[in-house]
PDB file of C-alpha atoms in Angstrom:
ATOM      1  CA  UNK A 230      -0.409  -0.316  -0.323  1.00 47.00           C
ATOM      2  CA  UNK A 231       1.746   3.171  -1.066  1.00 44.00           C
ATOM      3  CA  UNK A 232       0.981   6.441   1.299  1.00 43.00           C
ATOM      4  CA  UNK A 233      -0.401   9.737  -0.071  1.00 44.00           C
ATOM      5  CA  UNK A 234       2.384  11.898   0.304  1.00 43.00           C
ATOM      6  CA  UNK A 235       1.220  14.320   3.484  1.00 39.00           C
ATOM      7  CA  UNK A 236       1.019  10.977   5.430  1.00 39.00           C
ATOM      8  CA  UNK A 237       4.841  10.082   4.399  1.00 37.00           C
ATOM      9  CA  UNK A 238       5.621  13.613   5.931  1.00 38.00           C
ATOM     10  CA  UNK A 239       4.049  13.242   9.080  1.00 37.00           C
ATOM     11  CA  UNK A 240       5.254   9.892   9.679  1.00 36.00           C
ATOM     12  CA  UNK A 241       8.532  10.757   9.114  1.00 35.00           C
ATOM     13  CA  UNK A 242       8.343  14.357  11.400  1.00 39.00           C
ATOM     14  CA  UNK A 243       6.590  11.978  13.858  1.00 36.00           C
ATOM     15  CA  UNK A 244       9.811   9.717  13.630  1.00 34.00           C
ATOM     16  CA  UNK A 245      12.495  13.359  13.931  1.00 37.00           C
ATOM     17  CA  UNK A 246      10.502  14.004  16.464  1.00 34.00           C
ATOM     18  CA  UNK A 247      10.669  10.842  18.754  1.00 37.00           C
ATOM     19  CA  UNK A 248      14.953   9.691  17.649  1.00 32.00           C
ATOM     20  CA  UNK A 249      15.446  13.982  18.837  1.00 37.00           C
ATOM     21  CA  UNK A 250      14.405  13.570  22.265  1.00 38.00           C
ATOM     22  CA  UNK A 251      15.643   9.955  22.550  1.00 37.00           C
ATOM     23  CA  UNK A 252      18.877   9.931  21.022  1.00 37.00           C
ATOM     24  CA  UNK A 253      20.449  13.633  22.182  1.00 39.00           C
ATOM     25  CA  UNK A 254      24.044  14.309  21.381  1.00 41.00           C
ATOM     26  CA  UNK A 255      26.965  13.306  23.392  1.00 39.00           C
ATOM     27  CA  UNK A 256      28.021  17.177  25.051  1.00 42.00           C
ATOM     28  CA  UNK A 257      24.443  17.239  26.814  1.00 41.00           C
ATOM     29  CA  UNK A 258      23.773  13.265  27.217  1.00 41.00           C
ATOM     30  CA  UNK A 259      24.497  13.266  30.593  1.00 38.00           C
ATOM     31  CA  UNK A 260      21.413  15.886  31.478  1.00 39.00           C
ATOM     32  CA  UNK A 261      18.481  13.131  30.242  1.00 43.00           C
ATOM     33  CA  UNK A 262      17.454  10.367  32.012  1.00 37.00           C
ATOM     34  CA  UNK A 263      17.017   6.357  30.149  1.00 43.00           C
ATOM     35  CA  UNK A 264      13.453   5.802  29.854  1.00 44.00           C
ATOM     36  CA  UNK A 265      13.533   3.294  33.021  1.00 44.00           C
ATOM     37  CA  UNK A 266      14.774   5.561  34.681  1.00 43.00           C
ATOM     38  CA  UNK A 267      11.793   7.309  34.761  1.00 45.00           C
ATOM     39  CA  UNK A 268       9.018   4.155  35.242  1.00 42.00           C
ATOM     40  CA  UNK A 269      11.375   3.547  38.909  1.00 51.00           C
ATOM     41  CA  UNK A 270      10.941   7.193  39.972  1.00 52.00           C
ATOM     42  CA  UNK A 271       7.514   6.529  39.538  1.00 75.00           C
ATOM     43  CA  UNK A 272       6.772   3.269  41.274  1.00 78.00           C
ATOM     44  CA  UNK A 273       9.492   4.149  43.681  1.00 71.00           C
ATOM     45  CA  UNK A 274       7.192   7.083  44.184  1.00 90.00           C
ATOM     46  CA  UNK A 275       4.529   4.727  44.524  1.00 91.00           C
ATOM     47  CA  UNK A 276       5.682   2.812  46.398  1.00 93.00           C
ATOM     48  CA  UNK A 277       6.349   5.278  49.002  1.00 93.00           C
ATOM     49  CA  UNK A 278       2.387   6.683  49.171  1.00 94.00           C
ATOM     50  CA  UNK A 279       1.377   3.133  49.540  1.00 96.00           C
ATOM     51  CA  UNK A 280       3.475   2.634  52.765  1.00 96.00           C
ATOM     52  CA  UNK A 281       2.621   5.952  54.045  1.00 97.00           C
ATOM     53  CA  UNK A 282      -0.926   5.110  53.557  1.00 97.00           C
ATOM     54  CA  UNK A 283       0.002   2.197  55.899  1.00 97.00           C
ATOM     55  CA  UNK A 284       1.630   3.829  58.410  1.00 97.00           C
ATOM     56  CA  UNK A 285      -1.205   5.740  58.237  1.00 97.00           C
ATOM     57  CA  UNK A 286      -3.388   2.704  58.790  1.00 97.00           C
ATOM     58  CA  UNK A 287      -1.252   1.269  61.648  1.00 97.00           C
ATOM     59  CA  UNK A 288      -1.028   5.190  63.574  1.00 96.00           C
ATOM     60  CA  UNK A 289      -5.104   5.726  63.124  1.00 96.00           C
ATOM     61  CA  UNK A 290      -5.267   2.061  64.257  1.00 96.00           C
ATOM     62  CA  UNK A 291      -3.304   2.583  67.646  1.00 96.00           C
ATOM     63  CA  UNK A 292      -0.541  -0.074  66.259  1.00 97.00           C
ATOM     64  CA  UNK A 293       2.625   2.500  66.484  1.00 96.00           C
ATOM     65  CA  UNK A 294       5.161   3.269  68.842  1.00 94.00           C
ATOM     66  CA  UNK A 295       4.806   6.225  69.758  1.00 94.00           C
ATOM     67  CA  UNK A 296       6.006   8.598  67.616  1.00 96.00           C
ATOM     68  CA  UNK A 297       7.275  11.952  67.658  1.00 96.00           C
ATOM     69  CA  UNK A 298       6.684  14.296  64.716  1.00 97.00           C
ATOM     70  CA  UNK A 299       5.720  12.429  61.272  1.00 97.00           C
ATOM     71  CA  UNK A 300       8.160  10.309  59.413  1.00 97.00           C
ATOM     72  CA  UNK A 301      10.192  12.603  56.700  1.00 96.00           C
ATOM     73  CA  UNK A 302       9.270  11.069  53.346  1.00 96.00           C
ATOM     74  CA  UNK A 303       6.058  11.259  54.391  1.00 97.00           C
ATOM     75  CA  UNK A 304       5.838  14.987  55.031  1.00 96.00           C
ATOM     76  CA  UNK A 305       3.759  16.177  51.862  1.00 96.00           C
ATOM     77  CA  UNK A 306       1.247  12.467  52.026  1.00 97.00           C
ATOM     78  CA  UNK A 307       0.252  13.456  55.457  1.00 98.00           C
ATOM     79  CA  UNK A 308      -0.234  17.596  54.523  1.00 97.00           C
ATOM     80  CA  UNK A 309      -1.430  15.610  50.875  1.00 97.00           C
ATOM     81  CA  UNK A 310      -4.525  14.056  52.980  1.00 98.00           C
ATOM     82  CA  UNK A 311      -5.096  16.837  55.608  1.00 98.00           C
ATOM     83  CA  UNK A 312      -5.198  19.232  52.233  1.00 97.00           C
ATOM     84  CA  UNK A 313      -8.094  16.679  50.341  1.00 97.00           C
ATOM     85  CA  UNK A 314     -11.038  15.531  50.225  1.00 97.00           C
ATOM     86  CA  UNK A 315      -9.817  12.781  51.733  1.00 97.00           C
ATOM     87  CA  UNK A 316     -10.037  13.589  55.920  1.00 98.00           C
ATOM     88  CA  UNK A 317     -13.142  15.364  54.999  1.00 98.00           C
ATOM     89  CA  UNK A 318     -15.031  11.920  53.956  1.00 98.00           C
ATOM     90  CA  UNK A 319     -12.883  10.411  56.614  1.00 98.00           C
ATOM     91  CA  UNK A 320     -14.693  12.935  59.657  1.00 98.00           C
ATOM     92  CA  UNK A 321     -18.153  12.644  57.518  1.00 98.00           C
ATOM     93  CA  UNK A 322     -18.250   8.892  57.836  1.00 98.00           C
ATOM     94  CA  UNK A 323     -16.925   9.057  62.258  1.00 98.00           C
ATOM     95  CA  UNK A 324     -19.578  11.460  62.672  1.00 98.00           C
ATOM     96  CA  UNK A 325     -22.649   9.983  60.682  1.00 98.00           C
ATOM     97  CA  UNK A 326     -21.523   6.505  62.654  1.00 98.00           C
ATOM     98  CA  UNK A 327     -21.099   7.872  66.040  1.00 98.00           C
ATOM     99  CA  UNK A 328     -24.682   9.728  64.967  1.00 98.00           C
ATOM    100  CA  UNK A 329     -26.293   6.757  64.062  1.00 98.00           C
ATOM    101  CA  UNK A 330     -25.520   5.350  67.593  1.00 98.00           C
ATOM    102  CA  UNK A 331     -26.718   8.250  69.625  1.00 98.00           C
ATOM    103  CA  UNK A 332     -30.006   7.563  67.869  1.00 98.00           C
ATOM    104  CA  UNK A 333     -30.118   4.309  68.490  1.00 98.00           C
ATOM    105  CA  UNK A 334     -29.707   4.603  72.737  1.00 98.00           C
ATOM    106  CA  UNK A 335     -32.376   5.014  74.833  1.00 97.00           C
ATOM    107  CA  UNK A 336     -31.469   7.936  77.352  1.00 98.00           C
ATOM    108  CA  UNK A 337     -33.023   7.744  80.792  1.00 97.00           C
ATOM    109  CA  UNK A 338     -34.603  10.675  82.581  1.00 96.00           C
ATOM    110  CA  UNK A 339     -33.275  12.038  85.153  1.00 97.00           C
ATOM    111  CA  UNK A 340     -30.104  14.140  82.633  1.00 97.00           C
ATOM    112  CA  UNK A 341     -27.016  12.012  83.377  1.00 98.00           C
ATOM    113  CA  UNK A 342     -26.798  10.775  79.970  1.00 98.00           C
ATOM    114  CA  UNK A 343     -22.900  12.281  79.064  1.00 98.00           C
ATOM    115  CA  UNK A 344     -21.378  12.355  76.120  1.00 99.00           C
ATOM    116  CA  UNK A 345     -17.272  13.635  76.434  1.00 99.00           C
ATOM    117  CA  UNK A 346     -15.771  15.788  73.401  1.00 99.00           C
ATOM    118  CA  UNK A 347     -11.657  16.198  72.481  1.00 98.00           C
ATOM    119  CA  UNK A 348     -12.006  19.785  71.648  1.00 98.00           C
ATOM    120  CA  UNK A 349      -8.593  20.292  69.771  1.00 98.00           C
ATOM    121  CA  UNK A 350      -9.000  18.226  66.743  1.00 98.00           C
ATOM    122  CA  UNK A 351     -12.069  17.364  67.317  1.00 98.00           C
ATOM    123  CA  UNK A 352     -14.345  19.652  67.452  1.00 98.00           C
ATOM    124  CA  UNK A 353     -11.709  22.775  66.795  1.00 98.00           C
ATOM    125  CA  UNK A 354      -9.128  22.305  63.751  1.00 98.00           C
ATOM    126  CA  UNK A 355      -5.924  23.805  64.510  1.00 98.00           C
ATOM    127  CA  UNK A 356      -5.029  23.047  60.489  1.00 98.00           C
ATOM    128  CA  UNK A 357      -3.861  26.506  60.387  1.00 97.00           C
ATOM    129  CA  UNK A 358      -1.181  26.413  62.674  1.00 98.00           C
ATOM    130  CA  UNK A 359       0.217  22.882  61.413  1.00 98.00           C
ATOM    131  CA  UNK A 360       0.415  24.627  57.573  1.00 97.00           C
ATOM    132  CA  UNK A 361       2.758  26.301  58.720  1.00 96.00           C
ATOM    133  CA  UNK A 362       4.473  23.846  60.940  1.00 95.00           C
ATOM    134  CA  UNK A 363       4.667  21.594  58.611  1.00 96.00           C
ATOM    135  CA  UNK A 364       1.691  19.273  59.414  1.00 97.00           C
ATOM    136  CA  UNK A 365       3.182  17.373  61.592  1.00 97.00           C
ATOM    137  CA  UNK A 366       7.286  17.301  60.853  1.00 96.00           C
ATOM    138  CA  UNK A 367       8.344  19.732  63.330  1.00 96.00           C
ATOM    139  CA  UNK A 368       8.134  18.372  66.055  1.00 95.00           C
ATOM    140  CA  UNK A 369       5.860  19.656  69.004  1.00 94.00           C
ATOM    141  CA  UNK A 370       6.446  23.678  69.767  1.00 95.00           C
ATOM    142  CA  UNK A 371       4.338  24.115  73.075  1.00 94.00           C
ATOM    143  CA  UNK A 372       4.807  27.884  73.148  1.00 96.00           C
ATOM    144  CA  UNK A 373       3.854  28.404  69.484  1.00 97.00           C
ATOM    145  CA  UNK A 374       1.073  26.360  70.157  1.00 97.00           C
ATOM    146  CA  UNK A 375       0.037  28.630  71.999  1.00 97.00           C
ATOM    147  CA  UNK A 376       0.834  31.146  70.784  1.00 97.00           C
ATOM    148  CA  UNK A 377      -2.077  30.051  68.769  1.00 98.00           C
ATOM    149  CA  UNK A 378      -4.660  28.497  71.405  1.00 98.00           C
ATOM    150  CA  UNK A 379      -4.661  32.624  72.182  1.00 98.00           C
ATOM    151  CA  UNK A 380      -5.385  34.032  69.061  1.00 98.00           C
ATOM    152  CA  UNK A 381      -8.892  32.118  69.537  1.00 98.00           C
ATOM    153  CA  UNK A 382      -9.867  31.622  65.330  1.00 98.00           C
ATOM    154  CA  UNK A 383      -9.465  28.045  65.318  1.00 98.00           C
ATOM    155  CA  UNK A 384     -12.417  26.429  63.313  1.00 98.00           C
ATOM    156  CA  UNK A 385     -14.829  24.541  63.086  1.00 98.00           C
ATOM    157  CA  UNK A 386     -14.420  20.755  62.139  1.00 98.00           C
ATOM    158  CA  UNK A 387     -18.081  21.080  60.491  1.00 98.00           C
ATOM    159  CA  UNK A 388     -19.209  17.871  60.325  1.00 98.00           C
ATOM    160  CA  UNK A 389     -17.800  17.389  65.068  1.00 98.00           C
ATOM    161  CA  UNK A 390     -20.446  20.405  64.537  1.00 98.00           C
ATOM    162  CA  UNK A 391     -22.979  18.041  63.394  1.00 98.00           C
ATOM    163  CA  UNK A 392     -22.388  15.535  65.621  1.00 98.00           C
ATOM    164  CA  UNK A 393     -22.435  18.017  68.711  1.00 98.00           C
ATOM    165  CA  UNK A 394     -25.754  19.759  67.640  1.00 98.00           C
ATOM    166  CA  UNK A 395     -27.590  16.394  67.142  1.00 98.00           C
ATOM    167  CA  UNK A 396     -25.931  14.903  70.453  1.00 98.00           C
ATOM    168  CA  UNK A 397     -27.102  18.107  72.193  1.00 98.00           C
ATOM    169  CA  UNK A 398     -30.721  17.456  71.033  1.00 98.00           C
ATOM    170  CA  UNK A 399     -31.343  14.449  71.662  1.00 98.00           C
ATOM    171  CA  UNK A 400     -30.119  15.172  74.934  1.00 98.00           C
ATOM    172  CA  UNK A 401     -27.303  13.846  76.611  1.00 98.00           C
ATOM    173  CA  UNK A 402     -25.369  16.333  78.550  1.00 98.00           C
ATOM    174  CA  UNK A 403     -21.875  17.718  76.556  1.00 98.00           C
ATOM    175  CA  UNK A 404     -18.803  17.314  79.103  1.00 98.00           C
ATOM    176  CA  UNK A 405     -16.173  18.760  77.045  1.00 99.00           C
ATOM    177  CA  UNK A 406     -12.233  17.175  77.805  1.00 98.00           C
ATOM    178  CA  UNK A 407      -8.953  18.670  76.618  1.00 98.00           C
ATOM    179  CA  UNK A 408      -5.551  19.217  77.627  1.00 97.00           C
ATOM    180  CA  UNK A 409      -5.687  22.327  77.222  1.00 98.00           C
ATOM    181  CA  UNK A 410      -4.589  24.220  80.349  1.00 97.00           C
ATOM    182  CA  UNK A 411      -6.735  26.226  82.578  1.00 98.00           C
ATOM    183  CA  UNK A 412      -5.166  29.064  81.973  1.00 97.00           C
ATOM    184  CA  UNK A 413      -6.707  29.343  78.665  1.00 98.00           C
ATOM    185  CA  UNK A 414     -10.833  28.668  79.809  1.00 98.00           C
ATOM    186  CA  UNK A 415     -11.767  31.949  78.455  1.00 98.00           C
ATOM    187  CA  UNK A 416      -9.917  32.035  74.669  1.00 98.00           C
ATOM    188  CA  UNK A 417     -11.569  29.176  74.309  1.00 98.00           C
ATOM    189  CA  UNK A 418     -14.636  29.539  75.112  1.00 98.00           C
ATOM    190  CA  UNK A 419     -15.000  32.624  72.703  1.00 98.00           C
ATOM    191  CA  UNK A 420     -13.426  29.923  70.165  1.00 98.00           C
ATOM    192  CA  UNK A 421     -15.572  27.311  70.866  1.00 98.00           C
ATOM    193  CA  UNK A 422     -18.679  30.024  70.483  1.00 98.00           C
ATOM    194  CA  UNK A 423     -17.048  32.081  67.817  1.00 98.00           C
ATOM    195  CA  UNK A 424     -17.484  28.631  65.848  1.00 98.00           C
ATOM    196  CA  UNK A 425     -21.049  27.864  66.522  1.00 98.00           C
ATOM    197  CA  UNK A 426     -20.820  25.383  69.861  1.00 98.00           C
ATOM    198  CA  UNK A 427     -23.199  26.453  72.482  1.00 98.00           C
ATOM    199  CA  UNK A 428     -25.247  24.259  75.370  1.00 98.00           C
ATOM    200  CA  UNK A 429     -21.605  22.336  76.723  1.00 98.00           C
ATOM    201  CA  UNK A 430     -22.476  20.743  80.181  1.00 98.00           C
ATOM    202  CA  UNK A 431     -18.963  21.317  81.796  1.00 98.00           C
ATOM    203  CA  UNK A 432     -15.338  22.493  79.842  1.00 98.00           C
ATOM    204  CA  UNK A 433     -12.584  20.981  81.563  1.00 98.00           C
ATOM    205  CA  UNK A 434      -9.521  21.426  81.329  1.00 98.00           C
ATOM    206  CA  UNK A 435      -5.767  21.009  83.225  1.00 98.00           C
ATOM    207  CA  UNK A 436      -5.610  22.354  86.221  1.00 97.00           C
ATOM    208  CA  UNK A 437      -2.158  23.353  88.420  1.00 95.00           C
ATOM    209  CA  UNK A 438      -2.692  19.632  89.839  1.00 96.00           C
ATOM    210  CA  UNK A 439      -3.310  18.433  86.598  1.00 97.00           C
ATOM    211  CA  UNK A 440      -0.268  19.172  85.213  1.00 92.00           C
ATOM    212  CA  UNK A 441       3.041  17.107  83.217  1.00 94.00           C
ATOM    213  CA  UNK A 442       0.490  13.793  83.728  1.00 97.00           C
ATOM    214  CA  UNK A 443       0.090  11.666  80.524  1.00 98.00           C
ATOM    215  CA  UNK A 444      -2.793  12.281  78.479  1.00 98.00           C
ATOM    216  CA  UNK A 445      -4.608   8.774  78.884  1.00 98.00           C
ATOM    217  CA  UNK A 446      -3.766   9.283  83.038  1.00 98.00           C
ATOM    218  CA  UNK A 447      -4.979  12.778  83.148  1.00 98.00           C
ATOM    219  CA  UNK A 448      -8.458  11.876  81.452  1.00 98.00           C
ATOM    220  CA  UNK A 449      -8.883   8.287  82.875  1.00 98.00           C
ATOM    221  CA  UNK A 450     -10.153  10.588  85.842  1.00 98.00           C
ATOM    222  CA  UNK A 451     -11.580  13.210  85.256  1.00 98.00           C
ATOM    223  CA  UNK A 452     -13.728  10.375  83.836  1.00 98.00           C
ATOM    224  CA  UNK A 453     -14.013   8.338  86.963  1.00 98.00           C
ATOM    225  CA  UNK A 454     -15.108  11.568  88.409  1.00 98.00           C
ATOM    226  CA  UNK A 455     -17.659  11.778  86.149  1.00 98.00           C
ATOM    227  CA  UNK A 456     -19.243   8.298  87.080  1.00 98.00           C
ATOM    228  CA  UNK A 457     -18.884   9.760  90.993  1.00 98.00           C
ATOM    229  CA  UNK A 458     -20.886  11.654  90.004  1.00 98.00           C
ATOM    230  CA  UNK A 459     -23.876   9.554  89.084  1.00 98.00           C
ATOM    231  CA  UNK A 460     -22.667   9.863  84.982  1.00 98.00           C
ATOM    232  CA  UNK A 461     -23.052   7.739  82.513  1.00 98.00           C
ATOM    233  CA  UNK A 462     -20.610   7.817  79.684  1.00 98.00           C
ATOM    234  CA  UNK A 463     -22.527   6.358  76.106  1.00 98.00           C
ATOM    235  CA  UNK A 464     -20.139   8.551  73.854  1.00 98.00           C
ATOM    236  CA  UNK A 465     -17.101  10.234  73.693  1.00 98.00           C
ATOM    237  CA  UNK A 466     -15.354  11.189  70.585  1.00 98.00           C
ATOM    238  CA  UNK A 467     -11.633  12.448  69.812  1.00 98.00           C
ATOM    239  CA  UNK A 468      -8.876  12.260  67.966  1.00 98.00           C
ATOM    240  CA  UNK A 469      -6.121  10.716  70.031  1.00 98.00           C
ATOM    241  CA  UNK A 470      -6.649   7.325  71.216  1.00 98.00           C
ATOM    242  CA  UNK A 471      -6.026   8.565  74.410  1.00 98.00           C
ATOM    243  CA  UNK A 472      -9.142  10.288  75.292  1.00 98.00           C
ATOM    244  CA  UNK A 473     -10.318   8.132  74.112  1.00 98.00           C
ATOM    245  CA  UNK A 474      -8.689   4.903  76.598  1.00 98.00           C
ATOM    246  CA  UNK A 475      -7.586   3.673  80.004  1.00 98.00           C
ATOM    247  CA  UNK A 476     -10.484   3.875  82.289  1.00 98.00           C
ATOM    248  CA  UNK A 477     -13.753   4.265  82.827  1.00 98.00           C
ATOM    249  CA  UNK A 478     -14.563   4.470  79.121  1.00 98.00           C
ATOM    250  CA  UNK A 479     -17.662   5.458  77.339  1.00 98.00           C
ATOM    251  CA  UNK A 480     -20.240   2.870  76.337  1.00 98.00           C
ATOM    252  CA  UNK A 481     -18.376   3.636  72.822  1.00 98.00           C
ATOM    253  CA  UNK A 482     -16.126   5.703  71.240  1.00 98.00           C
ATOM    254  CA  UNK A 483     -15.323   7.230  68.030  1.00 98.00           C
ATOM    255  CA  UNK A 484     -12.049   8.215  67.091  1.00 98.00           C
ATOM    256  CA  UNK A 485     -11.187  10.854  63.914  1.00 98.00           C
ATOM    257  CA  UNK A 486      -8.694  10.525  62.317  1.00 98.00           C
ATOM    258  CA  UNK A 487      -5.008  12.612  62.690  1.00 98.00           C
ATOM    259  CA  UNK A 488      -2.083  11.161  61.219  1.00 98.00           C
ATOM    260  CA  UNK A 489      -0.525  15.002  62.896  1.00 98.00           C
ATOM    261  CA  UNK A 490       0.477  13.950  65.729  1.00 98.00           C
ATOM    262  CA  UNK A 491       0.878  11.451  68.741  1.00 97.00           C
ATOM    263  CA  UNK A 492      -0.408  12.523  72.139  1.00 97.00           C
ATOM    264  CA  UNK A 493       0.093  10.009  75.181  1.00 96.00           C
TER     265      UNK A 493
END
């Protein structure tokens, strides 16, 4: 079969372009990576993504040893997750499941059925702060974080705000239990109200007697005090396992995603 002149011209042009990219002159060939290396780089990139996904899963399942920072190779992965749809979808499914459970419980009429909420990365998002500090790549700095808290501008985590309102409307006593210091009570109250949260029953912050206690001990002790006061802890929402485990556990707990930091 004889090709028309125009097709022959296009065909030779394509060959010319192809060879011009694949056979560089000797003086610049060291700037060009062979195709197999490009493929290997792509595979390596996918390998890093898969390993970081597995690392995040292990963290959410509480299978990791205590860690101080996000692994360096996972910094970009965590950033993409926290600023993308994946984080939002994960928050939504946790809140939806918590809401279904909250609706399924027959509450008593004595007003002592309680639901506990953590604050940071549970009700309020500190993502603006962590965006400026490597999304967990930098070692946590208490002083810098306190400076952020004092600004009182942390936005609401929207799925949590919806759950919070539903839990209130169902008749639960809402108790806020946070690792924030008592000295930040006023700014925390203002921040919560400005973000849309209202009508909580108690707001518990770390007092001077709680300084230096591991979070899991501090929060277990506070839950124990609630039980001594007659409260039945039916639900508990938090982004750290230390919010949820220990003693005096809730009937059901709900872990929100957070691959940026770990608190024991």
